[in-house]
Amino acid sequence: MSAGVGVDLENLWIRFGDFVAVRDANVNIKGGDFFSFLGPSGCGKTTILRAVSGFLEPSEGNILIGGKNMKGVGPNKRPTALIFQNLALFPLMKVWENIAFSMEIKGASAGERRKRADELLEMIALEGQGDKLPSELSGGQRQRVAIARALCAEPHVLLLDEPLSALDLKLRQHMRTELREIQKRVGITFIYITHDQGEALTMSDSIAVMRAGVIDQIGDGKTIYNDPATPFAASFVGENNVFRGKVKQVSGDRVLVQSNRSGELLARVSTANVGKMKEGDSAMIFIRPEAFELARTGTEGDHYVSARVVNEEFEGNVFNIFMEGDGGKEIKVSLPNHGQSFDSHKGETMTLRYDVRNAVAMPAGVLATE
Amino acid sequence: MNTSLIRVSVWIYLAIFFAYLLGPLVIMSATAFNSPAFPSATPWECLTFDWFSALFQDARILNGIKNSLIIGAGTVVLSVLMGLAGALLLTQIWPKLRATYYTIIIAPILIPGVVLGISTLVFWDRVNRMLGLGPDSALSSGLFLTVIGQSTFIASYCMLVLVARLQRYDVALTEAALDLGATHAQAFRKVLLPFMRPAIASSAVLAFLASFENYNTTTFTFGEYPTLTIELAQKVRYGISPAISSLAFIIVVLTVFAALANEALIRRRELVAAARRKATVAELTGGLKLPGFLSGNTAAVLLVVMGIGTVVVLGTAATYRPDQCIADVREQKRLEAEKRAEELRARRDAERKEKSTAEPAAPAPSTGAGNNSGSFGNVFNPGTLQDGATTPAPDAQGSTGSGGNSGFGGVFDPNALQGSGN
Ligand SMILES: Nc1ncnc2c1ncn2[C@@H]1O[C@H](COP(=O)(O)OP(=O)(O)OP(=O)(O)O)[C@@H](O)[C@H]1O
Ligand SMILES: [Mg+2]
């Protein structure tokens, strides 16, 4: 199997009439990486993928695959294979014919095709099912057939458009690991599209977070999760509590924010925003539910938050406490379950402590849920 | 009480409905096996298969069938191709133009066939002349003009059928093929075309049937190639014979056969698919056990029954000779006619004896049932009129006196059959 090649998007713009679907995207994807585009529905993920696979001409900018500009190169001439959002298996062909379609195009004999299809069927753990029709397979099996069909074309880049979205939770989790394994085995570049942040985090070497045609942040999972660049990225990836306020004082990468409800809070300026925050600016601080710990009630300081408990729930691995928060939204706190006793504190005021490194500050902006 | 009333009226309604639909076909089929020369079912005289042999000896009918088949084939090819092209264009065209395009392409269905026929004739005549070709060029051949003329509107029917299927096509399939390295032509041939195959087949059948039964357009364009419908229409003008009923009967039987075969095939595929879905992997690889051809397949059972029925009928037809029966009937008729002639003569004699004022001849003697058909035969069948007059038929004696009545008599004359049958 061919080694993966890099994919570069340079100042990529894609417009549909007046509507801008992708706005000035700049992405460098390393060869052999598992790269994800993560964003809510309608943010332009599929559009980018269609441009990479050649079904759509960019309005501006360039797409380079393996360093070669793809302008004017048709989809059948690009070293990419796309796994469609709805799979698009050929309904009238048997499974093995589906898989070996790319060889049929090149004029391979039936014997050769059958042999290769059987190899791939074995790889996707569907031995002996080659003579079925796609409609006779389960959703997960179809999924794997689509992957095998794409791999059979020996692409340098495999493009996957939310391939797991139609599957149920259990199967989705299983397929995540399987996909990742297949990618390691074949060693080609995977560009993966999803609106599921769990999927993106578990599988990807690198993630691009997209919002309405704009790429907000590119980085590995840990960076995206721990050091979000924008309020959108902070609130879209994983759960987050937001504290709004005004910048009171900046020193290096530490910022003191006069919050609307919780007094003065000290936080770390996210890496992308160092030097961009000034006194008096509107700011947002994001602290994840699991970054809090309980403190002695009434303790005050710049890394303590006190609020009244409105609800509690036991989730098994964590104990969730919901407190009155800023702007009508509740503060969520998840305490890990070590077997300790959880007394109900409903209606009481509780005090929480956080590590300043885990509180990320940035200029105020649009949140994912708004 | 009330519900049973409703149920009864529903059954009555259904009976009337099906009688309305199928009654004419049944009656006509019956006339194909009855011996009188004018197609009739009710005074059942003799079971005969002669009308079928008469049919197969009729060169004009056979030639018409041949022309119809040739023209049908040509129309199928041309219409399906144009229909497919039209349907594909409809899905590709700029969305704002789609409604307009659709209207234009559907218009030929709304234009009367007569107009299409005339305009085809005029247009291609112009083209022919502009190209400086003579009247015997390919462009003015009846075959070419009829195929072209029929296709103008049959292609629209085909397009409607094809568009319906095409709307269920997922364009992503074509894109997937392209993505896997196929050229546009390969994607079309290997993915879209197989998907369209059922619709192409049904539009081909539709096109063939529409072509086969077309009269309005063809009547202007057929030239030296009269189709079956044209031949039939011309025949009917000079008298109708049960040979035509037998042709109709054959068409009905073929249609029923085709429908049953199609149904049986579909059912069979369903059964196979159901069996496959239930089969385990081991069963699938270890050779599929097909369900018996007939099990759970009513259409197939009916098909087999009809097949056996056909063989039996053909066998009977090969050995059965209705000559005796026909002779009997003829004899009987002759006796009747003689008796009537006798009576007439007796009455005339009596009249003459009375020496009262001379009276014109009595109305033509005719049996009650024969009267209706006889009057028809007179209108449609000048041929038999001559036959009846020239051949010394037994009942010609019966109608002596007034020449106009010989037309009635001719219809009853079994000898006249040969005249109209050939
Ligand atoms: N052919 C088109 N013409 C006009 N607008 C389009 C076209 N294709 C996509 N869009 C618009 O571009 C935007 C991005 O669409 P896209 O399909 O890339 O979304 P997505 O991120 O893949 O969403 P999802 O997760 O729901 O698949 C949408 O607002 C959509 O309406
Ligand atoms: Mg999409």
PDB file of C-alpha atoms and ligand atoms in Angstrom, chain A residues 16 19 21 40-47 85 162 195, ligand 1:
ATOM      1  CA  PHE A  16     -22.036  29.188  -3.434  1.00  0.00           C
ATOM      2  CA  PHE A  19     -22.882  32.403   0.422  1.00  0.00           C
ATOM      3  CA  ALA A  21     -19.143  28.097   2.747  1.00  0.00           C
ATOM      4  CA  PRO A  40     -21.234  21.533  13.949  1.00  0.00           C
ATOM      5  CA  SER A  41     -23.628  20.639  11.166  1.00  0.00           C
ATOM      6  CA  GLY A  42     -23.509  22.979   8.190  1.00  0.00           C
ATOM      7  CA  CYS A  43     -20.119  24.523   9.000  1.00  0.00           C
ATOM      8  CA  GLY A  44     -18.608  23.483   5.652  1.00  0.00           C
ATOM      9  CA  LYS A  45     -16.836  20.233   6.452  1.00  0.00           C
ATOM     10  CA  THR A  46     -18.288  18.254   3.586  1.00  0.00           C
ATOM     11  CA  THR A  47     -17.624  21.181   1.290  1.00  0.00           C
ATOM     12  CA  GLN A  85     -21.619  10.416   4.300  1.00  0.00           C
ATOM     13  CA  GLU A 162     -18.869  11.281   9.043  1.00  0.00           C
ATOM     14  CA  HIS A 195     -19.288  16.693  14.430  1.00  0.00           C
TER      15      HIS A 195
HETATM   16  N1  LIG C   1     -24.347  23.026  -3.614  1.00  0.00           N
HETATM   17  C1  LIG C   1     -24.580  23.941  -2.674  1.00  0.00           C
HETATM   18  N2  LIG C   1     -25.205  25.106  -2.984  1.00  0.00           N
HETATM   19  C2  LIG C   1     -25.435  26.032  -2.047  1.00  0.00           C
HETATM   20  N3  LIG C   1     -25.073  25.922  -0.757  1.00  0.00           N
HETATM   21  C3  LIG C   1     -24.443  24.803  -0.374  1.00  0.00           C
HETATM   22  C4  LIG C   1     -24.158  23.758  -1.311  1.00  0.00           C
HETATM   23  N4  LIG C   1     -23.536  22.762  -0.652  1.00  0.00           N
HETATM   24  C5  LIG C   1     -23.432  23.177   0.626  1.00  0.00           C
HETATM   25  N5  LIG C   1     -23.965  24.393   0.808  1.00  0.00           N
HETATM   26  C6  LIG C   1     -24.004  25.159   2.045  1.00  0.00           C
HETATM   27  O1  LIG C   1     -22.724  25.177   2.586  1.00  0.00           O
HETATM   28  C7  LIG C   1     -22.771  25.029   3.979  1.00  0.00           C
HETATM   29  C8  LIG C   1     -21.850  23.924   4.410  1.00  0.00           C
HETATM   30  O2  LIG C   1     -22.355  22.704   3.929  1.00  0.00           O
HETATM   31  P1  LIG C   1     -21.630  21.341   4.237  1.00  0.00           P
HETATM   32  O3  LIG C   1     -22.356  20.274   3.515  1.00  0.00           O
HETATM   33  O4  LIG C   1     -20.183  21.482   3.962  1.00  0.00           O
HETATM   34  O5  LIG C   1     -21.885  21.177   5.791  1.00  0.00           O
HETATM   35  P2  LIG C   1     -21.304  20.092   6.795  1.00  0.00           P
HETATM   36  O6  LIG C   1     -20.358  20.781   7.674  1.00  0.00           O
HETATM   37  O7  LIG C   1     -20.800  18.931   6.054  1.00  0.00           O
HETATM   38  O8  LIG C   1     -22.597  19.717   7.619  1.00  0.00           O
HETATM   39  P3  LIG C   1     -23.101  18.276   8.121  1.00  0.00           P
HETATM   40  O9  LIG C   1     -22.364  17.973   9.352  1.00  0.00           O
HETATM   41  O10 LIG C   1     -24.542  18.529   8.393  1.00  0.00           O
HETATM   42  O11 LIG C   1     -22.868  17.316   7.016  1.00  0.00           O
HETATM   43  C9  LIG C   1     -24.214  24.787   4.353  1.00  0.00           C
HETATM   44  O12 LIG C   1     -24.747  25.960   4.892  1.00  0.00           O
HETATM   45  C10 LIG C   1     -24.878  24.471   3.064  1.00  0.00           C
HETATM   46  O13 LIG C   1     -26.180  24.990   3.035  1.00  0.00           O
END
